[in-house]
Coordinates of C-alpha atoms (C1' of nucleotides) in Angstrom, one line a residue:
Chain A
M41 CA -32.0 8.2 141.6
K42 CA -34.5 9.9 143.9
D43 CA -37.1 7.9 145.8
V44 CA -40.4 9.0 144.5
T45 CA -42.3 7.8 147.5
T46 CA -40.1 9.8 149.8
T47 CA -39.5 12.9 147.6
K48 CA -42.7 14.8 147.8
S49 CA -44.0 16.9 145.1
K50 CA -44.2 20.6 146.0
S51 CA -48.0 20.4 145.9
Q52 CA -47.9 17.8 148.5
Q53 CA -45.4 19.7 150.6
A54 CA -47.7 22.7 150.5
Y55 CA -50.7 20.6 151.3
Q56 CA -49.2 19.0 154.3
W57 CA -47.6 22.3 155.5
I58 CA -50.9 24.1 155.4
K59 CA -52.9 21.3 156.8
Q60 CA -50.5 21.0 159.7
R61 CA -50.7 24.7 160.4
I62 CA -54.5 24.5 160.5
A63 CA -54.4 21.4 162.8
S64 CA -52.0 23.1 165.1
Q65 CA -54.1 26.2 165.4
E66 CA -51.5 28.4 163.9
F67 CA -54.0 29.1 161.2
T68 CA -57.2 29.7 163.0
P69 CA -60.7 29.6 161.4
G70 CA -61.1 32.7 159.3
Y71 CA -57.4 33.1 158.7
R72 CA -56.7 34.3 155.3
L73 CA -54.5 32.1 153.2
V74 CA -52.7 34.2 150.6
L75 CA -51.2 32.2 147.8
G76 CA -48.2 34.4 147.2
S77 CA -47.2 34.6 150.9
I78 CA -47.4 30.9 151.3
A79 CA -45.5 30.3 148.1
G80 CA -42.8 32.6 149.3
E81 CA -42.7 31.0 152.7
L82 CA -42.2 27.6 151.2
D83 CA -39.9 28.9 148.5
M84 CA -42.0 27.7 145.6
S85 CA -44.3 29.3 143.0
V86 CA -48.0 29.8 143.5
V87 CA -49.1 27.0 141.3
P88 CA -48.4 24.1 143.7
V89 CA -49.9 26.1 146.5
R90 CA -53.1 26.6 144.5
E91 CA -53.4 22.9 144.0
A92 CA -52.8 22.2 147.7
I93 CA -55.6 24.6 148.6
R94 CA -57.9 23.0 146.1
Q95 CA -57.5 19.7 147.9
L96 CA -58.0 21.3 151.2
E97 CA -61.1 22.9 149.9
A98 CA -62.4 19.5 148.7
E99 CA -61.8 18.2 152.2
G100 CA -63.7 21.1 153.7
L101 CA -60.9 22.5 155.6
V102 CA -60.7 25.8 153.8
M103 CA -63.3 27.9 152.0
F104 CA -62.6 29.4 148.7
E105 CA -64.1 32.4 147.0
R106 CA -63.4 33.2 143.4
N107 CA -61.1 36.1 142.9
V108 CA -61.0 36.7 146.6
G109 CA -59.0 33.9 148.1
A110 CA -59.0 31.1 150.5
R111 CA -59.5 31.2 154.2
V112 CA -59.6 28.5 156.9
S113 CA -63.2 27.3 157.2
M114 CA -65.3 28.8 159.9
V115 CA -67.0 26.0 161.6
D116 CA -70.0 27.7 163.1
D117 CA -72.0 26.0 165.7
T118 CA -74.5 24.4 163.4
A119 CA -71.8 23.0 161.1
Y120 CA -70.1 21.7 164.1
R121 CA -73.2 20.0 165.3
F122 CA -73.8 18.4 161.9
S123 CA -70.2 17.1 161.6
M124 CA -70.3 15.7 165.1
Q125 CA -73.5 13.9 164.3
A126 CA -71.9 12.4 161.2
L127 CA -68.9 11.5 163.2
S128 CA -70.9 9.7 165.9
L129 CA -72.4 7.7 163.1
L130 CA -69.2 6.9 161.3
E131 CA -67.0 6.4 164.4
G132 CA -69.6 4.1 166.0
A133 CA -69.6 1.9 163.0
A134 CA -65.8 2.0 162.5
T135 CA -65.3 1.0 166.1
A136 CA -67.6 -1.9 165.7
L137 CA -65.9 -2.9 162.5
S138 CA -62.6 -2.7 164.3
A139 CA -63.5 -4.4 167.5
R140 CA -62.8 -8.0 166.4
A141 CA -59.4 -7.1 165.2
L142 CA -58.2 -5.5 168.4
T143 CA -55.6 -7.4 170.3
H144 CA -55.2 -7.5 174.1
D145 CA -52.4 -5.1 173.7
D146 CA -54.5 -2.6 171.8
V147 CA -57.1 -2.7 174.6
R148 CA -54.3 -2.3 177.1
R149 CA -52.9 0.8 175.4
A150 CA -56.4 2.3 175.1
R151 CA -57.0 1.7 178.8
Q152 CA -53.7 3.3 179.6
V153 CA -54.7 6.4 177.6
N154 CA -58.0 6.5 179.4
E155 CA -56.3 6.4 182.7
L156 CA -54.2 9.3 181.7
M157 CA -57.4 11.1 181.0
V158 CA -58.6 10.4 184.4
E159 CA -55.5 11.9 185.9
T160 CA -55.9 14.9 183.7
L161 CA -59.3 15.5 185.1
E162 CA -58.0 17.0 188.3
H163 CA -56.0 19.8 186.8
F164 CA -58.3 20.0 183.8
D165 CA -56.8 21.1 180.5
P166 CA -59.4 20.8 177.7
R167 CA -56.7 20.8 175.1
A168 CA -54.7 17.9 176.5
F169 CA -57.8 16.1 177.4
T170 CA -59.2 16.3 173.9
A171 CA -55.9 15.1 172.4
L172 CA -56.0 12.1 174.6
N173 CA -59.6 11.6 173.7
Q174 CA -58.7 11.4 170.1
E175 CA -55.8 9.1 170.8
F176 CA -58.1 6.8 172.7
H177 CA -60.7 6.5 169.9
A178 CA -58.1 6.3 167.3
I179 CA -56.8 3.1 168.9
L180 CA -60.3 1.7 168.9
F181 CA -61.1 2.3 165.3
E182 CA -57.7 2.2 163.6
K183 CA -58.1 -1.5 162.7
C184 CA -61.4 -0.9 161.1
A185 CA -62.0 -3.7 158.6
N186 CA -63.4 -1.2 156.1
P187 CA -60.7 1.2 155.0
R188 CA -63.1 3.5 153.3
M189 CA -65.0 4.0 156.5
L190 CA -61.7 4.7 158.2
E191 CA -61.0 7.4 155.7
L192 CA -64.3 9.0 156.3
V193 CA -63.9 9.0 160.0
Q194 CA -60.4 10.6 159.7
A195 CA -61.6 13.2 157.3
E196 CA -64.4 14.1 159.7
W197 CA -61.9 14.4 162.5
A198 CA -59.8 16.7 160.5
R199 CA -62.7 18.8 159.6
L200 CA -63.5 19.3 163.3
G201 CA -59.8 19.6 164.1
H202 CA -59.6 23.2 164.8
L203 CA -62.3 23.4 167.4
R204 CA -62.2 20.0 168.9
D205 CA -60.4 21.5 171.8
S206 CA -63.3 23.6 172.8
T207 CA -65.8 20.8 173.2
F208 CA -64.9 19.7 176.6
S209 CA -64.1 23.2 177.9
F210 CA -67.7 24.2 177.3
V211 CA -69.1 21.3 179.3
P212 CA -66.6 20.4 182.0
G213 CA -68.9 17.9 183.6
R214 CA -69.0 15.8 180.5
A215 CA -65.4 14.8 180.7
A216 CA -65.7 12.7 183.8
E217 CA -68.7 10.9 182.3
S218 CA -66.8 10.4 179.1
V219 CA -64.0 8.5 180.6
R220 CA -66.4 6.2 182.4
E221 CA -68.1 5.4 179.1
H222 CA -64.7 4.7 177.6
E223 CA -64.1 1.9 180.1
N224 CA -67.6 0.6 179.3
I225 CA -66.6 0.4 175.6
L226 CA -63.4 -1.4 176.4
V227 CA -65.2 -4.0 178.5
L228 CA -67.6 -4.6 175.7
I229 CA -64.8 -5.2 173.3
E230 CA -62.9 -7.5 175.6
N231 CA -66.0 -9.6 176.1
G232 CA -66.6 -9.9 172.5
A233 CA -70.0 -8.2 172.7
P234 CA -72.2 -8.2 169.6
L235 CA -71.0 -5.7 167.1
A236 CA -74.3 -4.0 167.1
E237 CA -74.0 -3.4 170.8
I238 CA -70.5 -1.9 170.4
E239 CA -71.7 0.3 167.6
K240 CA -74.7 1.5 169.6
V241 CA -72.7 2.3 172.7
S242 CA -69.9 4.1 170.7
R243 CA -72.4 6.1 168.8
R244 CA -74.2 7.1 172.0
H245 CA -71.0 8.0 173.6
R246 CA -70.2 10.6 171.0
S247 CA -73.8 11.8 170.6
A248 CA -73.9 12.3 174.4
T249 CA -70.9 14.7 174.1
L250 CA -72.7 16.6 171.4
D251 CA -76.0 16.7 173.4
A252 CA -74.2 18.0 176.4
Y253 CA -72.7 20.7 174.3
M254 CA -76.0 21.6 172.7
I255 CA -77.9 21.7 176.0
H256 CA -75.2 23.9 177.4
E257 CA -74.8 26.3 174.5
H258 CA -78.1 26.1 172.6
P259 CA -80.7 24.7 174.9
D260 CA -83.4 25.8 172.4
Q261 CA -82.4 23.8 169.4
V262 CA -81.5 20.4 170.6
L263 CA -82.4 18.2 167.6
G264 CA -82.6 14.6 168.6
L265 CA -80.7 12.1 166.6
P266 CA -81.7 8.5 166.5
A267 CA -79.5 6.7 169.0
F268 CA -81.0 3.5 167.6
Chain B
M63 CA -71.1 43.2 134.6
K64 CA -70.7 39.5 134.6
D65 CA -72.6 37.3 137.0
V66 CA -69.9 35.6 139.0
T67 CA -72.3 32.9 140.2
T68 CA -73.1 32.0 136.6
T69 CA -69.7 32.6 135.0
K70 CA -67.7 29.7 135.9
S71 CA -64.0 29.8 136.3
K72 CA -62.2 27.6 133.9
S73 CA -61.2 25.2 136.7
Q74 CA -64.8 24.7 137.5
Q75 CA -65.7 24.2 133.8
A76 CA -63.1 21.6 133.6
Y77 CA -64.2 20.0 136.8
Q78 CA -67.8 19.7 135.7
W79 CA -66.9 18.6 132.2
I80 CA -64.7 15.7 133.4
K81 CA -67.1 14.7 136.2
Q82 CA -69.9 14.5 133.8
R83 CA -68.0 12.4 131.4
I84 CA -67.2 10.0 134.2
A85 CA -70.7 9.9 135.3
S86 CA -72.0 9.3 131.8
Q87 CA -69.6 6.4 131.4
E88 CA -67.8 8.2 128.5
F89 CA -64.7 7.9 130.6
T90 CA -64.8 4.4 132.0
P91 CA -62.7 3.3 135.0
G92 CA -59.1 3.1 134.0
Y93 CA -59.5 5.7 131.3
R94 CA -56.4 7.8 131.1
L95 CA -57.0 11.5 131.6
V96 CA -54.3 13.4 129.8
L97 CA -54.0 17.0 130.9
G98 CA -52.9 18.4 127.5
S99 CA -55.7 16.7 125.6
I100 CA -58.4 17.8 128.0
A101 CA -57.0 21.3 128.0
G102 CA -57.0 21.3 124.2
E103 CA -60.5 19.9 124.1
L104 CA -61.8 22.6 126.4
D105 CA -59.7 25.3 124.8
M106 CA -57.8 26.3 127.9
S107 CA -54.3 25.7 129.3
V108 CA -53.4 22.8 131.5
V109 CA -53.3 24.7 134.7
P110 CA -57.1 24.8 135.3
V111 CA -57.3 21.2 134.3
R112 CA -54.8 20.2 136.8
E113 CA -56.8 21.8 139.6
A114 CA -59.9 20.2 138.4
I115 CA -58.3 16.8 138.6
R116 CA -56.9 17.5 142.0
Q117 CA -60.5 18.1 143.2
L118 CA -61.7 15.0 141.6
E119 CA -58.9 13.1 143.2
A120 CA -59.9 14.4 146.6
E121 CA -63.3 13.1 145.9
G122 CA -61.9 9.7 145.0
L123 CA -63.2 9.8 141.4
V124 CA -59.8 9.7 139.8
M125 CA -56.5 8.2 140.9
F126 CA -53.4 10.2 140.4
E127 CA -49.8 9.0 140.1
R128 CA -46.9 11.4 140.2
N129 CA -45.3 12.0 136.9
V130 CA -47.5 9.5 135.3
G131 CA -50.9 11.1 135.2
A132 CA -54.5 10.7 136.2
R133 CA -57.0 8.0 135.4
V134 CA -60.5 7.3 136.3
S135 CA -60.6 5.3 139.5
M136 CA -60.8 1.6 139.2
V137 CA -63.4 0.5 141.6
D138 CA -62.3 -3.0 142.2
D139 CA -64.6 -5.4 143.9
T140 CA -63.2 -4.8 147.4
A141 CA -63.4 -1.0 147.1
Y142 CA -66.9 -1.4 145.8
R143 CA -67.8 -3.5 148.8
F144 CA -66.3 -1.0 151.2
S145 CA -68.1 2.0 149.7
M146 CA -71.4 0.2 149.6
Q147 CA -71.0 -0.6 153.2
A148 CA -70.3 3.0 154.0
L149 CA -73.2 4.0 151.9
S150 CA -75.6 1.7 153.7
L151 CA -74.5 3.3 156.9
L152 CA -74.8 6.9 155.7
E153 CA -77.9 6.4 153.7
G154 CA -79.7 4.6 156.4
A155 CA -79.0 7.4 158.8
A156 CA -79.8 10.1 156.2
T157 CA -83.1 8.5 155.4
A158 CA -84.0 8.4 159.1
L159 CA -83.0 12.0 159.5
S160 CA -85.1 12.9 156.6
A161 CA -88.2 10.9 157.4
R162 CA -90.0 13.4 159.5
A163 CA -89.6 16.1 157.0
L164 CA -91.1 14.2 154.1
T165 CA -94.6 15.3 153.0
H166 CA -97.3 13.1 151.7
D167 CA -96.4 14.3 148.3
D168 CA -92.8 13.2 148.7
V169 CA -94.0 9.7 149.6
R170 CA -96.4 9.7 146.7
R171 CA -93.6 10.5 144.3
A172 CA -91.3 7.9 145.7
R173 CA -94.1 5.3 145.5
Q174 CA -94.6 6.3 141.9
V175 CA -91.0 5.8 141.1
N176 CA -91.1 2.4 142.8
E177 CA -94.0 1.4 140.7
L178 CA -92.1 2.3 137.6
M179 CA -89.4 0.0 138.9
V180 CA -91.9 -2.8 139.2
E181 CA -92.9 -2.3 135.6
T182 CA -89.3 -2.3 134.6
L183 CA -88.8 -5.6 136.2
E184 CA -90.5 -7.4 133.3
H185 CA -88.2 -6.3 130.5
F186 CA -85.3 -5.9 132.9
D187 CA -82.8 -3.2 132.1
P188 CA -80.2 -2.9 134.8
R189 CA -79.2 0.6 133.9
A190 CA -82.7 2.0 133.9
F191 CA -83.5 0.1 137.0
T192 CA -80.6 1.5 138.9
A193 CA -81.3 5.0 137.8
L194 CA -84.8 4.7 139.2
N195 CA -83.4 3.1 142.3
Q196 CA -81.2 6.1 142.9
E197 CA -84.1 8.4 142.2
F198 CA -86.2 6.6 144.7
H199 CA -83.7 6.8 147.5
A200 CA -82.8 10.4 146.7
I201 CA -86.4 11.4 147.3
L202 CA -86.2 9.7 150.7
F203 CA -83.0 11.3 152.0
E204 CA -83.1 14.6 150.2
K205 CA -84.7 16.3 153.1
C206 CA -82.1 15.1 155.6
A207 CA -82.0 17.4 158.5
N208 CA -78.2 17.2 158.6
P209 CA -76.7 18.7 155.4
R210 CA -73.3 17.4 156.2
M211 CA -74.6 13.9 156.1
L212 CA -76.4 14.6 152.9
E213 CA -73.1 15.7 151.4
L214 CA -71.4 12.5 152.5
V215 CA -74.2 10.3 151.0
Q216 CA -74.0 12.1 147.7
A217 CA -70.3 12.0 147.6
E218 CA -70.4 8.2 148.1
W219 CA -73.0 7.8 145.4
A220 CA -70.8 9.7 143.0
R221 CA -67.9 7.5 143.9
L222 CA -69.8 4.4 143.0
G223 CA -71.4 6.1 140.1
H224 CA -69.6 4.4 137.3
L225 CA -70.4 0.9 138.3
R226 CA -73.7 1.3 140.0
D227 CA -75.3 0.0 136.8
S228 CA -73.8 -3.3 137.3
T229 CA -75.0 -4.1 140.7
F230 CA -78.4 -5.4 139.8
S231 CA -77.3 -7.1 136.6
F232 CA -75.1 -9.4 138.6
V233 CA -77.9 -10.5 140.8
P234 CA -81.2 -10.2 138.9
G235 CA -83.2 -11.8 141.7
R236 CA -82.3 -9.1 144.0
A237 CA -84.3 -6.4 142.1
A238 CA -87.7 -7.9 142.8
E239 CA -86.9 -8.2 146.5
S240 CA -85.6 -4.7 146.5
V241 CA -88.8 -3.0 145.3
R242 CA -90.7 -4.9 148.0
E243 CA -88.4 -3.5 150.6
H244 CA -88.9 -0.1 149.2
E245 CA -92.6 -0.3 149.8
N246 CA -91.9 -1.4 153.4
I247 CA -89.8 1.6 154.0
L248 CA -92.5 3.9 152.6
V249 CA -95.0 2.4 155.0
L250 CA -92.7 2.9 157.9
I251 CA -92.3 6.6 157.0
E252 CA -96.0 7.1 156.5
N253 CA -96.7 5.6 159.9
G254 CA -94.2 7.7 161.7
A255 CA -92.2 4.7 162.8
P256 CA -89.4 5.3 165.2
L257 CA -86.4 6.8 163.5
A258 CA -84.2 4.0 164.8
E259 CA -86.5 1.5 163.0
I260 CA -86.4 3.5 159.8
E261 CA -82.6 3.7 160.0
K262 CA -82.3 0.0 160.6
V263 CA -84.5 -1.1 157.8
S264 CA -82.9 1.3 155.3
R265 CA -79.5 0.1 156.2
R266 CA -80.4 -3.5 155.9
H267 CA -82.0 -2.8 152.6
R268 CA -78.8 -1.6 151.1
S269 CA -76.6 -4.2 152.9
A270 CA -78.9 -6.9 151.5
T271 CA -78.1 -5.7 148.0
L272 CA -74.4 -5.8 148.8
D273 CA -74.7 -9.3 150.4
A274 CA -76.5 -10.6 147.4
Y275 CA -73.8 -9.3 145.2
M276 CA -71.0 -10.7 147.4
I277 CA -72.6 -14.2 147.7
H278 CA -73.1 -14.2 144.0
E279 CA -69.6 -13.0 143.0
H280 CA -67.4 -13.8 146.0
P281 CA -69.1 -16.5 148.1
D282 CA -65.8 -17.1 149.9
Q283 CA -65.2 -13.7 151.4
V284 CA -68.6 -12.5 152.6
L285 CA -67.7 -10.3 155.6
G286 CA -70.6 -9.7 157.8
L287 CA -71.4 -6.1 158.7
P288 CA -73.4 -5.3 161.8
A289 CA -77.0 -4.9 160.7
F290 CA -77.7 -3.7 164.3
Chain C
dG278 C1' -70.5 66.1 157.2
dC279 C1' -71.8 62.3 154.3
dG280 C1' -72.2 59.6 150.3
dT281 C1' -70.4 58.5 145.9
dT282 C1' -66.9 57.7 142.5
dC283 C1' -62.5 56.8 140.9
dG284 C1' -57.9 55.1 141.1
dT285 C1' -54.5 52.2 143.0
dC286 C1' -52.9 48.1 145.2
dA287 C1' -53.2 43.5 146.5
dT288 C1' -54.4 39.2 144.9
dC289 C1' -56.3 35.9 142.0
dG290 C1' -56.7 33.3 137.2
dT291 C1' -54.7 31.5 133.3
dA292 C1' -51.3 31.1 129.5
dT293 C1' -46.9 30.1 128.1
dA294 C1' -42.3 28.1 128.7
dC295 C1' -39.1 24.8 130.0
dG296 C1' -36.9 21.3 132.7
dA297 C1' -37.8 16.6 134.8
dT298 C1' -39.6 12.1 134.6
dT299 C1' -41.6 8.2 132.7
dT300 C1' -42.8 5.2 129.0
dC301 C1' -42.0 2.6 125.1
dG302 C1' -39.9 0.9 120.9
dG303 C1' -35.9 -0.4 118.6
dA304 C1' -31.2 -1.7 118.3
dT305 C1' -27.7 -4.5 120.1
dA306 C1' -25.5 -8.3 122.5
dC307 C1' -25.7 -12.9 123.8
Chain D
dG198 C1' -35.1 -15.8 119.9
dT199 C1' -34.7 -13.3 124.1
dA200 C1' -33.1 -10.1 127.3
dT201 C1' -31.0 -5.7 128.0
dC202 C1' -29.9 -1.1 127.2
dC203 C1' -30.4 3.2 125.1
dG204 C1' -32.8 7.2 123.2
dA205 C1' -36.7 9.7 121.6
dA206 C1' -41.4 11.1 122.4
dA207 C1' -45.0 11.9 125.5
dT208 C1' -46.4 13.8 129.6
dC209 C1' -46.0 15.8 133.9
dG210 C1' -44.2 19.6 137.4
dT211 C1' -43.2 24.1 138.3
dA212 C1' -41.7 28.9 137.4
dT213 C1' -42.6 33.1 135.4
dA214 C1' -45.5 36.6 133.3
dC215 C1' -49.4 39.3 132.6
dG216 C1' -54.3 40.4 132.4
dA217 C1' -58.5 40.4 135.3
dT218 C1' -60.9 41.1 139.4
dG219 C1' -62.1 42.8 143.8
dA220 C1' -60.9 45.5 148.2
dC221 C1' -59.8 49.8 150.1
dG222 C1' -59.0 54.5 150.6
dA223 C1' -58.8 59.2 148.9
dA224 C1' -60.8 62.8 146.5
dC225 C1' -64.7 64.9 145.0
dG226 C1' -69.5 66.6 144.8
dC227 C1' -73.5 67.5 147.3

DNA sequence: GCGTTCGTCATCGTATACGATTTCGGATAC
DNA sequence: GTATCCGAAATCGTATACGATGACGAACGC
């Protein structure tokens, strides 16, 4: 008897396989996803692959054009900005909704990650830095009391996945500031600050990264977002 | 030559067909979606139907169990609460991001809708009331400067679609209060109030509906959400 | 030389077919 | 009477097959 929860359907296999490739940058934005090739690669027929791609399409990771095919979504600058703004909103709230559930150990782990980030600052590697950044924030919002919001945050992270590396490489100065804000957030959580305060600061933290990026890359079209 | 934008693929036909049935309550939560039957109904094979259902699954409108089949998502009370909370967050922000783009005419239309709601209060029809409620809010956030956030709001509305009728029927008293708050929001928009203020009030407006529901149905587990 | 047209190839879209899994009812044992 | 086991029917999962569509390049006309 096979364990259904462990034995994945081929559609799911394909789904995860593709998703991972996108996340790991093996499939970069614009990359053409050919059904037949992927099917061959995974040793299955095209049908499960099609379904997998549909799901990825619904998540916004791939674009699909009828009778033409699928390709990894191009996240142009404007789309990037919009997603980041949405993420600042969602993540801020998720962090607040998670704060009360965080243990001392969670905070300790987060602080540890943040210290790693400080060390990384010297021989700065945007990619490593961003990975740590995600890890840090993931610890803070992972215990979000609202699972739906957690889903939304994670979906938005995935959407931005393929270019989240670049954020800090554009605006190197932002990284140092970022780790300082991280410590601020940790202190607020430790002190049981009002949830509204935690939400506000978390949201600003991410908006600030976005603003830094916008000012650096598109100083003309900085569109203010309400930071409360 | 066929117009590709008009000529829908069968998957898309199936997708819209099913989605509409769900929205119109013809397929109620728990309803079993049998691939073969739907395919027969639409005069197509099961393959496009499968894809359609995958998409709906990704949107959260249907649940899917391997080797068992799909059914319209049960939105139990807790899931309902979580989605509403997410919606209050998203909609509040979307409304704020839309406020500056609203014309006098938009506000006028919204006010008109709200006045209809007032009239409806007398011979109260939860279903009609909720439809108007959605229309009202749609006017307010439809010009959201951030299209991504608009997508998220609409997706969340769709998720709650099948039971949004019930909200006000549970807590009749809430409806009257709700229309008063609507007018408040309109005034804020007209006066060019700070976006933060608009966001705060919009968010509270929806949270209040949720709170009223929770207190009425589950007085034991009212879980506070940060209203700023 | 340049633009247009036509044909071919790659790829997608869907139907059909069949094996695999689950569900459910009835028969059997206790 | 109840619990358990077995088997058939319903339904899903995937492979294969073939027609349809669009992309690309070569040949042709100008």
